[in-house]
């Protein structure tokens, strides 16, 4: 009996340690609504807030191809974004109105350019129970010149 109590006590302690350490991670800042107006589905470009790249959980970003970025349009759902460019690189939740990415592209000289990409979603979402979806409404790049990668040329 004592053997089982000791075993369960050890498991409970380990579970508690994992829970506490997960809550105490450093450099992870929620970005649910960093940009004023994002919770309403529309932002003023002058008010854009891009998160500090050092706060990303996906350090260094992801190399993506031009074809996948070119497929992202107004009306793209979060599920479709997962398939095209993966999960956001900061600690956004699924219910967040904005997602931020650090994306890397190869340019014509075969050098890598790093860009930040922000997607703003509509405000009509009413929840998974209603089988509702978030739809992308606005897209922003930092630096703005990275927008060229969203225009795929054949």
GROMACS .gro file of C-alpha atoms in nm:
model
  154
    1UNK     CA    1   0.000   0.000   0.000
    2UNK     CA    2   0.280   0.242   0.093
    3UNK     CA    3   0.451   0.156  -0.236
    4UNK     CA    4   0.143   0.268  -0.434
    5UNK     CA    5   0.103   0.591  -0.232
    6UNK     CA    6   0.468   0.676  -0.290
    7UNK     CA    7   0.430   0.604  -0.664
    8UNK     CA    8   0.118   0.822  -0.699
    9UNK     CA    9   0.275   1.096  -0.487
   10UNK     CA   10   0.576   1.101  -0.717
   11UNK     CA   11   0.354   1.119  -1.026
   12UNK     CA   12   0.152   1.405  -0.875
   13UNK     CA   13   0.472   1.595  -0.792
   14UNK     CA   14   0.608   1.552  -1.145
   15UNK     CA   15   0.277   1.666  -1.296
   16UNK     CA   16   0.278   1.974  -1.071
   17UNK     CA   17   0.636   2.059  -1.173
   18UNK     CA   18   0.550   2.039  -1.543
   19UNK     CA   19   0.245   2.258  -1.489
   20UNK     CA   20   0.436   2.523  -1.294
   21UNK     CA   21   0.733   2.526  -1.533
   22UNK     CA   22   0.499   2.565  -1.831
   23UNK     CA   23   0.342   2.872  -1.671
   24UNK     CA   24   0.680   3.028  -1.596
   25UNK     CA   25   0.832   3.022  -1.944
   26UNK     CA   26   1.017   3.341  -2.022
   27UNK     CA   27   1.000   3.549  -2.339
   28UNK     CA   28   0.656   3.424  -2.439
   29UNK     CA   29   0.418   3.713  -2.470
   30UNK     CA   30   0.058   3.658  -2.576
   31UNK     CA   31  -0.018   3.855  -2.891
   32UNK     CA   32  -0.395   3.808  -2.902
   33UNK     CA   33  -0.460   4.177  -2.963
   34UNK     CA   34  -0.129   4.360  -2.989
   35UNK     CA   35  -0.256   4.596  -3.258
   36UNK     CA   36  -0.532   4.842  -3.167
   37UNK     CA   37  -0.845   4.758  -3.363
   38UNK     CA   38  -0.750   4.395  -3.430
   39UNK     CA   39  -1.026   4.269  -3.203
   40UNK     CA   40  -1.272   4.449  -3.431
   41UNK     CA   41  -1.131   4.287  -3.748
   42UNK     CA   42  -0.981   4.602  -3.894
   43UNK     CA   43  -0.674   4.807  -3.810
   44UNK     CA   44  -0.530   5.141  -3.901
   45UNK     CA   45  -0.195   5.067  -4.070
   46UNK     CA   46  -0.037   5.348  -3.867
   47UNK     CA   47  -0.127   5.161  -3.547
   48UNK     CA   48   0.032   4.829  -3.643
   49UNK     CA   49   0.232   4.657  -3.372
   50UNK     CA   50   0.467   4.378  -3.473
   51UNK     CA   51   0.593   4.164  -3.185
   52UNK     CA   52   0.960   4.155  -3.092
   53UNK     CA   53   1.113   3.866  -3.289
   54UNK     CA   54   1.304   3.761  -2.976
   55UNK     CA   55   0.969   3.677  -2.814
   56UNK     CA   56   0.878   3.415  -3.077
   57UNK     CA   57   0.856   3.053  -2.971
   58UNK     CA   58   0.958   2.961  -3.328
   59UNK     CA   59   1.306   3.113  -3.307
   60UNK     CA   60   1.445   3.221  -3.641
   61UNK     CA   61   1.120   3.175  -3.832
   62UNK     CA   62   1.036   2.940  -4.116
   63UNK     CA   63   1.145   2.921  -4.477
   64UNK     CA   64   0.831   2.923  -4.692
   65UNK     CA   65   0.775   2.916  -5.064
   66UNK     CA   66   0.624   3.194  -5.270
   67UNK     CA   67   0.345   2.973  -5.404
   68UNK     CA   68   0.201   2.908  -5.057
   69UNK     CA   69   0.208   3.275  -4.958
   70UNK     CA   70   0.042   3.369  -5.289
   71UNK     CA   71  -0.252   3.141  -5.202
   72UNK     CA   72  -0.337   3.345  -4.891
   73UNK     CA   73  -0.622   3.583  -4.967
   74UNK     CA   74  -0.907   3.763  -4.792
   75UNK     CA   75  -1.134   3.486  -4.670
   76UNK     CA   76  -0.858   3.231  -4.600
   77UNK     CA   77  -0.942   3.040  -4.280
   78UNK     CA   78  -0.709   2.963  -3.992
   79UNK     CA   79  -0.720   2.594  -4.081
   80UNK     CA   80  -0.606   2.677  -4.433
   81UNK     CA   81  -0.324   2.893  -4.295
   82UNK     CA   82  -0.205   2.602  -4.081
   83UNK     CA   83  -0.174   2.395  -4.397
   84UNK     CA   84  -0.001   2.668  -4.600
   85UNK     CA   85   0.245   2.829  -4.358
   86UNK     CA   86   0.202   2.650  -4.025
   87UNK     CA   87   0.114   2.775  -3.680
   88UNK     CA   88   0.184   3.136  -3.579
   89UNK     CA   89   0.533   3.192  -3.438
   90UNK     CA   90   0.425   3.375  -3.127
   91UNK     CA   91   0.190   3.265  -2.849
   92UNK     CA   92  -0.136   3.347  -3.023
   93UNK     CA   93  -0.430   3.130  -2.934
   94UNK     CA   94  -0.676   2.992  -3.185
   95UNK     CA   95  -0.929   3.260  -3.087
   96UNK     CA   96  -0.683   3.546  -3.146
   97UNK     CA   97  -0.779   3.813  -3.400
   98UNK     CA   98  -0.422   3.850  -3.525
   99UNK     CA   99  -0.147   3.603  -3.604
  100UNK     CA  100   0.220   3.687  -3.648
  101UNK     CA  101   0.489   3.497  -3.835
  102UNK     CA  102   0.861   3.527  -3.902
  103UNK     CA  103   0.903   3.411  -4.260
  104UNK     CA  104   1.218   3.360  -4.463
  105UNK     CA  105   1.242   3.367  -4.841
  106UNK     CA  106   1.514   3.299  -5.093
  107UNK     CA  107   1.554   3.594  -5.328
  108UNK     CA  108   1.681   3.589  -5.688
  109UNK     CA  109   2.044   3.588  -5.565
  110UNK     CA  110   1.974   3.285  -5.345
  111UNK     CA  111   2.018   3.487  -5.025
  112UNK     CA  112   1.766   3.462  -4.743
  113UNK     CA  113   1.547   3.759  -4.651
  114UNK     CA  114   1.366   3.760  -4.315
  115UNK     CA  115   1.021   3.920  -4.297
  116UNK     CA  116   0.748   3.958  -4.039
  117UNK     CA  117   0.395   3.879  -4.156
  118UNK     CA  118   0.080   3.980  -3.971
  119UNK     CA  119  -0.267   3.849  -4.050
  120UNK     CA  120  -0.579   4.018  -3.910
  121UNK     CA  121  -0.900   3.814  -3.887
  122UNK     CA  122  -1.264   3.920  -3.904
  123UNK     CA  123  -1.475   3.980  -3.595
  124UNK     CA  124  -1.773   3.762  -3.691
  125UNK     CA  125  -1.647   3.444  -3.522
  126UNK     CA  126  -1.909   3.298  -3.289
  127UNK     CA  127  -1.738   2.979  -3.176
  128UNK     CA  128  -1.663   2.622  -3.276
  129UNK     CA  129  -2.000   2.504  -3.141
  130UNK     CA  130  -2.166   2.685  -3.430
  131UNK     CA  131  -1.907   2.541  -3.669
  132UNK     CA  132  -1.792   2.897  -3.732
  133UNK     CA  133  -1.457   3.003  -3.878
  134UNK     CA  134  -1.220   3.296  -3.856
  135UNK     CA  135  -1.153   3.454  -4.194
  136UNK     CA  136  -0.841   3.654  -4.282
  137UNK     CA  137  -0.925   4.013  -4.372
  138UNK     CA  138  -0.598   4.210  -4.371
  139UNK     CA  139  -0.229   4.132  -4.427
  140UNK     CA  140   0.080   4.333  -4.334
  141UNK     CA  141   0.454   4.293  -4.389
  142UNK     CA  142   0.755   4.429  -4.207
  143UNK     CA  143   0.948   4.555  -4.392
  144UNK     CA  144   0.673   4.648  -4.638
  145UNK     CA  145   0.898   4.547  -4.929
  146UNK     CA  146   0.846   4.180  -4.829
  147UNK     CA  147   0.498   4.203  -4.981
  148UNK     CA  148   0.663   4.116  -5.312
  149UNK     CA  149   0.681   3.753  -5.198
  150UNK     CA  150   0.302   3.729  -5.188
  151UNK     CA  151   0.284   3.796  -5.561
  152UNK     CA  152   0.388   3.471  -5.722
  153UNK     CA  153   0.508   3.492  -6.080
  154UNK     CA  154   0.503   3.187  -6.305
   0.00000   0.00000   0.00000
